[in-house]
Short mmCIF file of C-alpha atoms and ligand atoms in Angstrom, two decimals:
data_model
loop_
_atom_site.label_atom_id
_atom_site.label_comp_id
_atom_site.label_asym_id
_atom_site.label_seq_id
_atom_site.Cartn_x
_atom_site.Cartn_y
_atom_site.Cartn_z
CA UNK A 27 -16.87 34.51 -15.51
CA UNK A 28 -14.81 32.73 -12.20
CA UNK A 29 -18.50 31.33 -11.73
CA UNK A 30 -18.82 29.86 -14.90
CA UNK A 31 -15.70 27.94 -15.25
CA UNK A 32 -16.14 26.79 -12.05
CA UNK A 33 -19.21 25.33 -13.26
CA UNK A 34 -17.67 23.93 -16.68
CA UNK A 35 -14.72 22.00 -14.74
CA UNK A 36 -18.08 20.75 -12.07
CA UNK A 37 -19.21 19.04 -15.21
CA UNK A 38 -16.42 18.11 -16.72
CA UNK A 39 -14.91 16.28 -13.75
CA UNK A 40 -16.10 12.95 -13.96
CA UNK A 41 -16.52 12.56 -9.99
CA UNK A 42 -18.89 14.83 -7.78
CA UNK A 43 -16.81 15.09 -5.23
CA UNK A 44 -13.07 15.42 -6.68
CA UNK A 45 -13.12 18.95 -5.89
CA UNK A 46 -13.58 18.99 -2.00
CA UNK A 47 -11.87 15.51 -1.83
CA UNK A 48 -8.46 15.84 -3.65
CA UNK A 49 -8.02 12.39 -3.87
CA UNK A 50 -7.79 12.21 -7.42
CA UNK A 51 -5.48 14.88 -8.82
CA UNK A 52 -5.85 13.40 -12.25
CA UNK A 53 -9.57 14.07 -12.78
CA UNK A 54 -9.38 16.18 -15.31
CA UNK A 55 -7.83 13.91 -17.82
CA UNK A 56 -9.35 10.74 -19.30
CA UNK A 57 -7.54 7.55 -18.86
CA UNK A 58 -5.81 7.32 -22.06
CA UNK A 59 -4.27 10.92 -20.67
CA UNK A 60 -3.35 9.78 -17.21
CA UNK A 61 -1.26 7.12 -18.24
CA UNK A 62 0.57 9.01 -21.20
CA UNK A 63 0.94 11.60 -18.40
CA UNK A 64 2.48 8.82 -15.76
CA UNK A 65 4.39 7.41 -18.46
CA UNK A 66 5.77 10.74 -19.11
CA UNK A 67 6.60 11.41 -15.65
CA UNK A 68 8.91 8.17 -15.45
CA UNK A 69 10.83 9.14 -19.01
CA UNK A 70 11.82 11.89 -17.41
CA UNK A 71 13.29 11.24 -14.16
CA UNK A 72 14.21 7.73 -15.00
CA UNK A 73 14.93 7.74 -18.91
CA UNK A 74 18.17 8.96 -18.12
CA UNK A 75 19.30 5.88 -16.29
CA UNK A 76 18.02 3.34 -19.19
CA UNK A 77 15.25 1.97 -21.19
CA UNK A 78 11.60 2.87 -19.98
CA UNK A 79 8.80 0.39 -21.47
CA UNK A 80 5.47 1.60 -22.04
CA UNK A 81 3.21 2.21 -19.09
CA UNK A 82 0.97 -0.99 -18.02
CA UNK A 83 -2.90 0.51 -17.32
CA UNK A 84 -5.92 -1.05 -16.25
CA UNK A 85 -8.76 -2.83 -18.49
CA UNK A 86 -11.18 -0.67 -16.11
CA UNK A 87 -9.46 1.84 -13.82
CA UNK A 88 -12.59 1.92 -11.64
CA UNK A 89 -13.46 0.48 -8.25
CA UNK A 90 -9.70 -1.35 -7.71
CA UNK A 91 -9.51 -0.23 -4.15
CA UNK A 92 -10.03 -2.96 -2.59
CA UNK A 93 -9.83 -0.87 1.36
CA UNK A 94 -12.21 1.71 2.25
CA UNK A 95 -12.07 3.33 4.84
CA UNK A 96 -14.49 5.94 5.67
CA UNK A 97 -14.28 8.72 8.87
CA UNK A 98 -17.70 8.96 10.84
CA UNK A 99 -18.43 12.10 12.50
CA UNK A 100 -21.34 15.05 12.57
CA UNK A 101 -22.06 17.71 10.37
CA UNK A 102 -23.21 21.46 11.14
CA UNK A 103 -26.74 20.30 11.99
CA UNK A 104 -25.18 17.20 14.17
CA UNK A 105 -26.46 14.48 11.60
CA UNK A 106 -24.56 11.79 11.19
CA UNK A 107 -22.30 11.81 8.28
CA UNK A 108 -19.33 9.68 6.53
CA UNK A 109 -16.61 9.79 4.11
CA UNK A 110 -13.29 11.20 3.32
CA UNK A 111 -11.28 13.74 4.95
CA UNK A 112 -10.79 16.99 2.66
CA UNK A 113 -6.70 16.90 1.86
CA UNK A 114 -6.42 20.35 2.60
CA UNK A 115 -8.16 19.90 5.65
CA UNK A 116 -9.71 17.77 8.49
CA UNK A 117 -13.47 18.52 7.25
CA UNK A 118 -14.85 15.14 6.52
CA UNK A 119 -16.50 15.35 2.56
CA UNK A 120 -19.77 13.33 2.73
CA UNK A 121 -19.00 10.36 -0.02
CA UNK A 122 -21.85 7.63 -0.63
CA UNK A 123 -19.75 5.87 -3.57
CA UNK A 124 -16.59 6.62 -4.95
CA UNK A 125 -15.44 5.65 -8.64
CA UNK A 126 -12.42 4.21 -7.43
CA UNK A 127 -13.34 2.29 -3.96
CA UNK A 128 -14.94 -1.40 -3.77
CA UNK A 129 -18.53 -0.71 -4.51
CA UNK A 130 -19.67 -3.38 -2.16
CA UNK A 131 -17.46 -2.21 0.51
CA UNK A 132 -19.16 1.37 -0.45
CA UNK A 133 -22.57 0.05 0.68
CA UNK A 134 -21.72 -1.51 3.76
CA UNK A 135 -20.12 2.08 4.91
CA UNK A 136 -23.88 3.56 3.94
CA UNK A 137 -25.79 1.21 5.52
CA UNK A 138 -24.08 0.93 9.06
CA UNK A 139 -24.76 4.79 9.37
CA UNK A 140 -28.51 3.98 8.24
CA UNK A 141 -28.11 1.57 11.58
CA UNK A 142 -26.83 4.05 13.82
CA UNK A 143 -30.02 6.22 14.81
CA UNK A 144 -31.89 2.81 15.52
CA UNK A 145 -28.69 1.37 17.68
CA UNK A 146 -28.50 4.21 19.50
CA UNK A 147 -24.85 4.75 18.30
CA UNK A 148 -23.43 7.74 17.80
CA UNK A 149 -20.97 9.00 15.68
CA UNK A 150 -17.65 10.29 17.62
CA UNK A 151 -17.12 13.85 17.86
CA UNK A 152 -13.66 15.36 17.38
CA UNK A 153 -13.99 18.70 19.12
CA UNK A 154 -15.77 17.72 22.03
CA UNK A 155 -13.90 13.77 22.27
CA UNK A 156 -17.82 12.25 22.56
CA UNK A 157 -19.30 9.59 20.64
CA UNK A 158 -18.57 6.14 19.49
CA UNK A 159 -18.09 5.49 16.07
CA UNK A 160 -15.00 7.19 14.54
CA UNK A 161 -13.91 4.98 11.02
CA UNK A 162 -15.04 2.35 9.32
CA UNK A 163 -12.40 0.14 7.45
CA UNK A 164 -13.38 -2.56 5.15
CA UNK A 165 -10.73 -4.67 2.97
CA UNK A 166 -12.20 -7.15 0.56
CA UNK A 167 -10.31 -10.11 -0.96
CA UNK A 168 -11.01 -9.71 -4.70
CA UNK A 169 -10.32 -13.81 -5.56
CA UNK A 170 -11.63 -15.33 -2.80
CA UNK A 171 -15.10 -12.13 -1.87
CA UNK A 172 -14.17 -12.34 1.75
CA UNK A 173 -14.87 -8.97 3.68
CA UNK A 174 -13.65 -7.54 6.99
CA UNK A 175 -15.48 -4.85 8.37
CA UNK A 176 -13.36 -3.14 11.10
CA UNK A 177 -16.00 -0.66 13.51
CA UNK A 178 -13.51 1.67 14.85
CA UNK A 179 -15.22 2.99 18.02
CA UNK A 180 -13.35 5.42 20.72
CA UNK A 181 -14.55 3.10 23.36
CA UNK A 182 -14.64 -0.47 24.15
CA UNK A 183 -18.28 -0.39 25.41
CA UNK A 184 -20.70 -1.28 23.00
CA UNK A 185 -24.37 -1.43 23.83
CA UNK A 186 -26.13 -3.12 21.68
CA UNK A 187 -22.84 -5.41 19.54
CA UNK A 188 -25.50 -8.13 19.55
CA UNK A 189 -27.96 -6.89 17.54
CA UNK A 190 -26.15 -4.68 15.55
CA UNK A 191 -23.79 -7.41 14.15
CA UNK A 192 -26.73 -9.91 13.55
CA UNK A 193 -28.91 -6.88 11.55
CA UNK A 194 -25.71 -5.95 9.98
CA UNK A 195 -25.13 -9.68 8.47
CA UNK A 196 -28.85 -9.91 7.75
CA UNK A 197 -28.39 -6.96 5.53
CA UNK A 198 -24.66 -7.99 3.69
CA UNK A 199 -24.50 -11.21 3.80
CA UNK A 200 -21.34 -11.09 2.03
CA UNK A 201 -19.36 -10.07 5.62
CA UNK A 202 -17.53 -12.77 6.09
CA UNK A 203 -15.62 -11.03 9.52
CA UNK A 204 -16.55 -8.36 11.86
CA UNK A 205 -13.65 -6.61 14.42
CA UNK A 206 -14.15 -3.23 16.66
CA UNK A 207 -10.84 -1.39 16.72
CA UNK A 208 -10.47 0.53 19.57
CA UNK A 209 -9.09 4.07 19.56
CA UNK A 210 -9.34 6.39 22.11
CA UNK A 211 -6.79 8.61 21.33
CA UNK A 212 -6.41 12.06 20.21
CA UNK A 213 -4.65 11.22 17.01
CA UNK A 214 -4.69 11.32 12.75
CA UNK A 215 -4.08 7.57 12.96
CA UNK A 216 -7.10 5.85 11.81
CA UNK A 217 -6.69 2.22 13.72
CA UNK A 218 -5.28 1.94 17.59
CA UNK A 219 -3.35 -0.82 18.90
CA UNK A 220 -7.08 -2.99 20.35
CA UNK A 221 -8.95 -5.50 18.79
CA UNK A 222 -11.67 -7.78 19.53
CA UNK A 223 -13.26 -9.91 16.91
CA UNK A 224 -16.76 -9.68 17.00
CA UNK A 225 -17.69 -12.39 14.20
CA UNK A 226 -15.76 -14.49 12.35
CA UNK A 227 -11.97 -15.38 12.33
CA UNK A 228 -10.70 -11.41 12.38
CA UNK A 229 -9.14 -11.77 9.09
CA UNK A 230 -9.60 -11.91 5.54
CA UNK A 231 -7.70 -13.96 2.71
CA UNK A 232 -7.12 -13.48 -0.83
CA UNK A 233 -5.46 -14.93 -3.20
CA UNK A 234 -2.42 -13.25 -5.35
CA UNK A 235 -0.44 -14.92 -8.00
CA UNK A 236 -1.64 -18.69 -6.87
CA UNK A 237 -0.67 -17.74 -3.36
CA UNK A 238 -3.48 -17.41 -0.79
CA UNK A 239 -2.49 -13.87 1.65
CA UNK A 240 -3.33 -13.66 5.02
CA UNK A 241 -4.75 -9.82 5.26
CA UNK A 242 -5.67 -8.45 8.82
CA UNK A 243 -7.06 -5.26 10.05
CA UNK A 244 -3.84 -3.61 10.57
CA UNK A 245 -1.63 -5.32 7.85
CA UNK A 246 -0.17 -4.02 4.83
CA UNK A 247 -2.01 -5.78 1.58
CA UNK A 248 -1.72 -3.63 -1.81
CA UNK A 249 -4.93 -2.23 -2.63
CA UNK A 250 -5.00 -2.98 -5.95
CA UNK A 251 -5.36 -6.50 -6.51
CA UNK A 252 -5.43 -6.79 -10.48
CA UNK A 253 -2.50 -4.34 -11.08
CA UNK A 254 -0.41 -6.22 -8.15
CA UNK A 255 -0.20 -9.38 -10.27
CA UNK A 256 1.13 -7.12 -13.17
CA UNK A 257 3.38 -6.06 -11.02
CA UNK A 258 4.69 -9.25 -9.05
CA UNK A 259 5.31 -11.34 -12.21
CA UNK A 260 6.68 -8.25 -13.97
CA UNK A 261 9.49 -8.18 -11.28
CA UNK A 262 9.61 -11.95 -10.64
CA UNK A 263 9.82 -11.92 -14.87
CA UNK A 264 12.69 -9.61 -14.46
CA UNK A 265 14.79 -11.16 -12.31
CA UNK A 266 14.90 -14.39 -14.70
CA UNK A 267 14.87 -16.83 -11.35
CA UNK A 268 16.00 -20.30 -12.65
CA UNK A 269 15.54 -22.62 -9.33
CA UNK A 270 19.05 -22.15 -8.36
CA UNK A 271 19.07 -18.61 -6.86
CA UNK A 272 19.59 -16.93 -3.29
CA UNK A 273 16.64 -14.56 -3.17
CA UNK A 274 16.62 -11.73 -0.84
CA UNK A 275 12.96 -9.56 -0.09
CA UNK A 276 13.68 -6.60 1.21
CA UNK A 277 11.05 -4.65 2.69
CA UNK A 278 8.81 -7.94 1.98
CA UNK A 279 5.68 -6.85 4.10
CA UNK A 280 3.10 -9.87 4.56
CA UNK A 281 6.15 -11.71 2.79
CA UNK A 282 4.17 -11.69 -0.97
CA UNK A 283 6.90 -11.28 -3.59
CA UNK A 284 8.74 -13.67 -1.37
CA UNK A 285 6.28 -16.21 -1.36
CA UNK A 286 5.37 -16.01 -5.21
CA UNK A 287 8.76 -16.26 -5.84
CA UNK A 288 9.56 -18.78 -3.69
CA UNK A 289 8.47 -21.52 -6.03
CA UNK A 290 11.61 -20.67 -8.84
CA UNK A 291 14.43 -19.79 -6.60
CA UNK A 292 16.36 -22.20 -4.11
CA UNK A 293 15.82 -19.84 -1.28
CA UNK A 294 14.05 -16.78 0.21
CA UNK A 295 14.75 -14.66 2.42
CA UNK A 296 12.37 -11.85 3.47
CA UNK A 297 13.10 -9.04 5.95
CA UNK A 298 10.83 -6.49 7.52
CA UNK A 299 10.75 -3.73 10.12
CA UNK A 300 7.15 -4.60 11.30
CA UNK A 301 6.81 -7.34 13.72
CA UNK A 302 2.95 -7.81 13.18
CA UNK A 303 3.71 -7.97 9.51
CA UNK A 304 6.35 -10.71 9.37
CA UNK A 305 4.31 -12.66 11.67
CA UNK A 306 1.61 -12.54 8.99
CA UNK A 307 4.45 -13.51 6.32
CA UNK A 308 5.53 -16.68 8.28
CA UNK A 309 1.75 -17.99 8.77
CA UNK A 310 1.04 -17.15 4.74
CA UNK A 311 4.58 -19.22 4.36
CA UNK A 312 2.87 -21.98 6.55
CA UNK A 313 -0.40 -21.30 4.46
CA UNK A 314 0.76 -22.04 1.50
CA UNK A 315 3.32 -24.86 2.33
CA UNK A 316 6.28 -23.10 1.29
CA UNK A 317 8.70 -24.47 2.90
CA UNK A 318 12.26 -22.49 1.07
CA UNK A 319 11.33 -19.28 2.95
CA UNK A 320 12.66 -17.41 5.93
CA UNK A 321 11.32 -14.27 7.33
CA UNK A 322 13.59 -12.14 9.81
CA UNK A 323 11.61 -8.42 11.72
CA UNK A 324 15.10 -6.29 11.52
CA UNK A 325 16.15 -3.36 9.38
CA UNK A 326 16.57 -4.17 6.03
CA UNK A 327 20.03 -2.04 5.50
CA UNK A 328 21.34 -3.58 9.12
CA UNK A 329 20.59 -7.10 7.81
CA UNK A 330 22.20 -6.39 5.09
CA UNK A 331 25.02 -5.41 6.71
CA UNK A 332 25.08 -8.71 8.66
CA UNK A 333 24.71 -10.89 5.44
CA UNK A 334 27.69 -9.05 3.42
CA UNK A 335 29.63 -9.24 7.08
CA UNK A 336 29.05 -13.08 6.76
CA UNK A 337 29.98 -13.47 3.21
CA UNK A 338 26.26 -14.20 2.18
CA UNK A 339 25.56 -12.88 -1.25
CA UNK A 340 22.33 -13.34 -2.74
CA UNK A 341 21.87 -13.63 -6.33
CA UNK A 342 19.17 -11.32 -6.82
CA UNK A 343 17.30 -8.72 -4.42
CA UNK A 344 13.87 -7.02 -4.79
CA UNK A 345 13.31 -4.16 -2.84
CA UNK A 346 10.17 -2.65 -1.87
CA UNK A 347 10.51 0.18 0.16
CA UNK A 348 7.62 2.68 1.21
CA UNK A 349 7.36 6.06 -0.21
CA UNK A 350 10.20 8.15 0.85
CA UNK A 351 12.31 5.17 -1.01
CA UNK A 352 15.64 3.26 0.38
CA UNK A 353 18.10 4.99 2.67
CA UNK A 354 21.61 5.81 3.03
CA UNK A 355 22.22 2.96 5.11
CA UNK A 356 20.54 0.54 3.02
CA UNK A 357 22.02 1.37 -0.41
CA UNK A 358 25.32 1.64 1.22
CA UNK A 359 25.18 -2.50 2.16
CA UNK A 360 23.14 -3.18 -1.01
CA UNK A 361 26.70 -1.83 -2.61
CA UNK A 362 28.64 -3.76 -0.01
CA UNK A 363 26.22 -6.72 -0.92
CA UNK A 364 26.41 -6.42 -4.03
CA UNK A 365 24.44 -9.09 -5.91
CA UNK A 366 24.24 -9.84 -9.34
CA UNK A 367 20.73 -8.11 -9.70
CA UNK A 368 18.04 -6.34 -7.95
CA UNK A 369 14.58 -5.78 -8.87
CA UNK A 370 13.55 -2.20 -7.65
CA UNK A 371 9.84 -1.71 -7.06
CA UNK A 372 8.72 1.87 -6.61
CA UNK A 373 6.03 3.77 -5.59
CA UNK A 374 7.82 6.77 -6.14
CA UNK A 375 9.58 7.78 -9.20
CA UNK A 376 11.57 11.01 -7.85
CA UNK A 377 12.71 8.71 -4.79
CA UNK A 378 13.45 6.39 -7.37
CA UNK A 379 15.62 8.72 -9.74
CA UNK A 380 17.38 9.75 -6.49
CA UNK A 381 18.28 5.96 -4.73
CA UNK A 382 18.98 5.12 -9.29
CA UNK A 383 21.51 7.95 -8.86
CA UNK A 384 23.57 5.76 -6.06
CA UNK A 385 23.20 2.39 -7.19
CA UNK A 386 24.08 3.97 -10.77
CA UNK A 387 27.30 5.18 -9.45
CA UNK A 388 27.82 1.77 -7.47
CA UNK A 389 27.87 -0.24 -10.80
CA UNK A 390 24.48 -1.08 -11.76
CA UNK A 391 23.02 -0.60 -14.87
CA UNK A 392 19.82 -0.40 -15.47
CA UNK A 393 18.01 -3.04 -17.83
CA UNK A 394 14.63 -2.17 -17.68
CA UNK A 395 12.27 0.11 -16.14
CA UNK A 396 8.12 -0.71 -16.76
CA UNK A 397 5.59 1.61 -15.19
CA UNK A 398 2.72 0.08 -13.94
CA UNK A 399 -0.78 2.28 -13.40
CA UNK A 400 -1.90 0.85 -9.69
CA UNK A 401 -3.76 3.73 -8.39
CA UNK A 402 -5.86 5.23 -11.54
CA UNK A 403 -7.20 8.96 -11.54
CA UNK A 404 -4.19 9.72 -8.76
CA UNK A 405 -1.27 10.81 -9.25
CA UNK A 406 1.09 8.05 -7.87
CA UNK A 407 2.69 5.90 -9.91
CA UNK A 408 4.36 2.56 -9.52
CA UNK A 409 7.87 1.28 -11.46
CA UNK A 410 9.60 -1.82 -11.54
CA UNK A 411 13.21 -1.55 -12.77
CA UNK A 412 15.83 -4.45 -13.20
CA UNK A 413 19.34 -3.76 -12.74
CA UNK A 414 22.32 -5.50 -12.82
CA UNK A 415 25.75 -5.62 -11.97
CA UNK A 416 28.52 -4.91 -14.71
CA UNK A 417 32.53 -5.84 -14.15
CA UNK A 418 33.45 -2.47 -12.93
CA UNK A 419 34.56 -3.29 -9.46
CA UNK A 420 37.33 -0.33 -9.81
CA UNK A 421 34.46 2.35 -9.45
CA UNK A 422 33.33 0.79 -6.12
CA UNK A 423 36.02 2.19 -3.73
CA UNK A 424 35.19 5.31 -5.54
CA UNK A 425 31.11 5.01 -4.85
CA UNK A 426 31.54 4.07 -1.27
CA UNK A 427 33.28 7.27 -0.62
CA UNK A 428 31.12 9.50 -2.40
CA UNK A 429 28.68 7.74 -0.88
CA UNK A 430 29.36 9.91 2.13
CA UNK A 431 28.98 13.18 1.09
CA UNK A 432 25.84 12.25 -0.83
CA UNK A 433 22.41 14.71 -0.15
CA UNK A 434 20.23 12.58 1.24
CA UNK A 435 18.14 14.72 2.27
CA UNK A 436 14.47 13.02 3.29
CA UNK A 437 16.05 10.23 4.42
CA UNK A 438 17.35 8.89 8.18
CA UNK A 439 20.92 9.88 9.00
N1 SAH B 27 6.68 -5.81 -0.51
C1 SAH B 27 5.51 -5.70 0.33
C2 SAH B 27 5.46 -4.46 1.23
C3 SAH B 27 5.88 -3.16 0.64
S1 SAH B 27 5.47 -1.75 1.62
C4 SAH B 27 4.24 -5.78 -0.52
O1 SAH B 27 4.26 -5.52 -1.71
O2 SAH B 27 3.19 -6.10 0.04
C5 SAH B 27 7.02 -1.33 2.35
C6 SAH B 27 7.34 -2.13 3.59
O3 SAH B 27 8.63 -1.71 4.07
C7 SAH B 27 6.38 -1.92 4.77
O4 SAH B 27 5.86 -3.17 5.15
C8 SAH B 27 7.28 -1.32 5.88
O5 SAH B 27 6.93 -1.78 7.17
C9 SAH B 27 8.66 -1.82 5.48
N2 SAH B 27 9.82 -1.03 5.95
C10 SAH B 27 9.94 0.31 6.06
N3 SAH B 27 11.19 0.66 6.44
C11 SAH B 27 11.89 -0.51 6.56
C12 SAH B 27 13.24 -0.80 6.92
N4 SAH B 27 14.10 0.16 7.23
N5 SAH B 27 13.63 -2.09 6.93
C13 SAH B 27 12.75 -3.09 6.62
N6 SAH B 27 11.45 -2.87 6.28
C14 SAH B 27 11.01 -1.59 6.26
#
């Protein structure tokens, strides 16, 4: 009986794999499903605070990733073998193609272990340290068909890089950029802090909204292209930017919403923690000759601070913070701040529902919340919500203090 369902669920999953991989958690569901199911999930911990549109899915939820990355290593019999690493586990699942990865970047992954044998390059072995080849990483611009491969090898001595990049663009043409990542550490971290391009300029661009992106090995891009434009003009749409406005991005990243908003507001500013990443923002500001932007690498919730400190209010804020959502210190000076509106862009609805909580409390009001699908057959899902400041100045002293005692519990104290 156990045997048999096991085998009806095998053939009802639409992916081979889904079982050892985990990656999907939503195979079991057809699309129609998942996104009632997403859509669901944001009702519930956000309907509370306002109005929750319908959720925004894709044409074709297949192949949007537009990174792969794939973990090289050796299988009982020591052949070679790629793909992901099992969720409950560090067992890599061998995966050929994946129904939600770049196909093209899918091939390249299966023919450079083809290579290997003939290049004499071995695949790196965790347990014993040995070997060369530990990941493979390739991003693909969807606009503009530019791909990076990125060999990540555990040591910087590579035999035969000659010939092996020359076969390699014989064989996929389409490479447009070859770099070996070195990483010769014991550590979960795919990509370690070397480089050396071995073909090419080291980095890919695509284009987003009418702005060309600067994406490099270790940069943060969004990995789905098609649902990122949904999202970018749904929260540039949201904040109803007239030309006039005082734009703040926090958490901007490579500096995108910045940049695509740049064009309807009088001024940008974009702040990020990561140093390599707001370099990349100022040479996509240069890119694109946008000229009304300024990028700053500082905490978001200290700059803040600084800007209310200095009487600098903007008129709206979008704020795109990673998983774990915004923290104590930030909301606090987003109060302090307090501009008219800010765009909230989530990745994660319960961290949403508990950072809505605060800013509820603080005198914001939710407008609109629209879920957008960006990662098909998984779990996540993304929400841009619009609030905005009502006249209730009187409950602020109130907030600030309560702020305080608040459980914010997953977050830095
Ligand atoms: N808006 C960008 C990036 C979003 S990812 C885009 O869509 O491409 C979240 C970003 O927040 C990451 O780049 C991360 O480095 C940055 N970040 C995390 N904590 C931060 C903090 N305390 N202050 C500023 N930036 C932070």
């Amino acid at each position: 009986m156990e045997k048999e369902k096991k085998n009806i669920s095998k053939l009802a999953l639409p992916c081979p794999h889904a079982k050892k991989c985990g990656g999907c958690q939503l195979q079991n569901m057809d699309y129609p499903q998942q996104l009632a199911w997403k859509e669901n999930r944001v009702r519930r911990l956000i309907g509370r605070f306002g109005p929750v549109r319908p959720i925004v899915g894709m044409e074709s939820p297949y192949h949007y990733r537009n990174k792969v990355q794939a973990a090289f290593g050796l299988d009982g019999r020591r052949r070679i073998i790629s793909g992901v690493y099992q969720s409950a586990s560090h067992r890599i699942v061998p995966v050929d193609s994946c129904m939600i990865e770049d196909e093209t970047a899918d091939k390249i992954i299966v023919t450079i272990r083809g290579m290997m044998p003939s290049f004499h390059m071995l695949a790196y072995d965790e347990r014993t340290g040995t070997g060369f080849l530990r990941h493979v990483l390739v991003k693909r611009g969807f606009t503009t068909g530019q791909v990076m491969v990125v060999l990540v090898a555990a040591s910087p001595i590579f035999k035969l890089q000659k010939p092996f990049v020359k076969k390699l663009l014989e064989l996929h043409p389409e490479i447009t950029t070859i770099v070996l990542n070195i990483n010769d550490k014991f550590t979960p971290l795919v990509l370690g802090q070397r480089e050396k391009i071995l073909y090419g300029k080291g980095y890919i661009e695509d284009v987003l909204c009418g702005k060309t992106f600067r994406i490099s090995p270790r940069s943060f891009y969004q990995i789905n292209p098609v649902q990122t434009e949904v999202l970018y003009s749904t929260a540039i749409g949201m904040a109803g930017l007239t030309g006039r406005e005082t734009v703040l991005d926090a958490y901007c990243g490579t500096g995108t919403i910045a940049l695509i908003a740049s064009g309807q507001a009088k001024q940008v500013l974009g702040v990020e923690l990561n140093r390599d990443a707001v370099r990349d923002a100022i040479a996509n500001a240069r890119q694109n000759g946008v000229t009304n932007c300024w990028f700053t690498a500082a905490d978001a919730g200290e700059y803040m601070e600084d800007m209310a400190a200095h009487h600098d209010r903007p008129d709206v804020v979008f704020m795109d913070p990673p998983r774990a959502g915004s923290d104590e210190k930030f909301l606090r000076s987003l109060l302090r701040l307090s501009p008219p509106k800010v765009i909230y862009i989530s990745c994660n609805p319960e961290t949403l529902a508990r950072d809505l909580e605060i800013l509820q409390s603080g005198g914001y009001k939710l407008e609109a919340a629209q879920p957008v699908d960006m990662f098909p057959w998984t779990s996540h899902c993304e929400t841009v919500v619009q609030l905005s400041k009502g006249e209730i100045t009187s409950r602020k002293v109130r907030v600030e203090f309560s702020l305080e005692d608040m459980d914010m519990s997953g977050t830095e104290k």
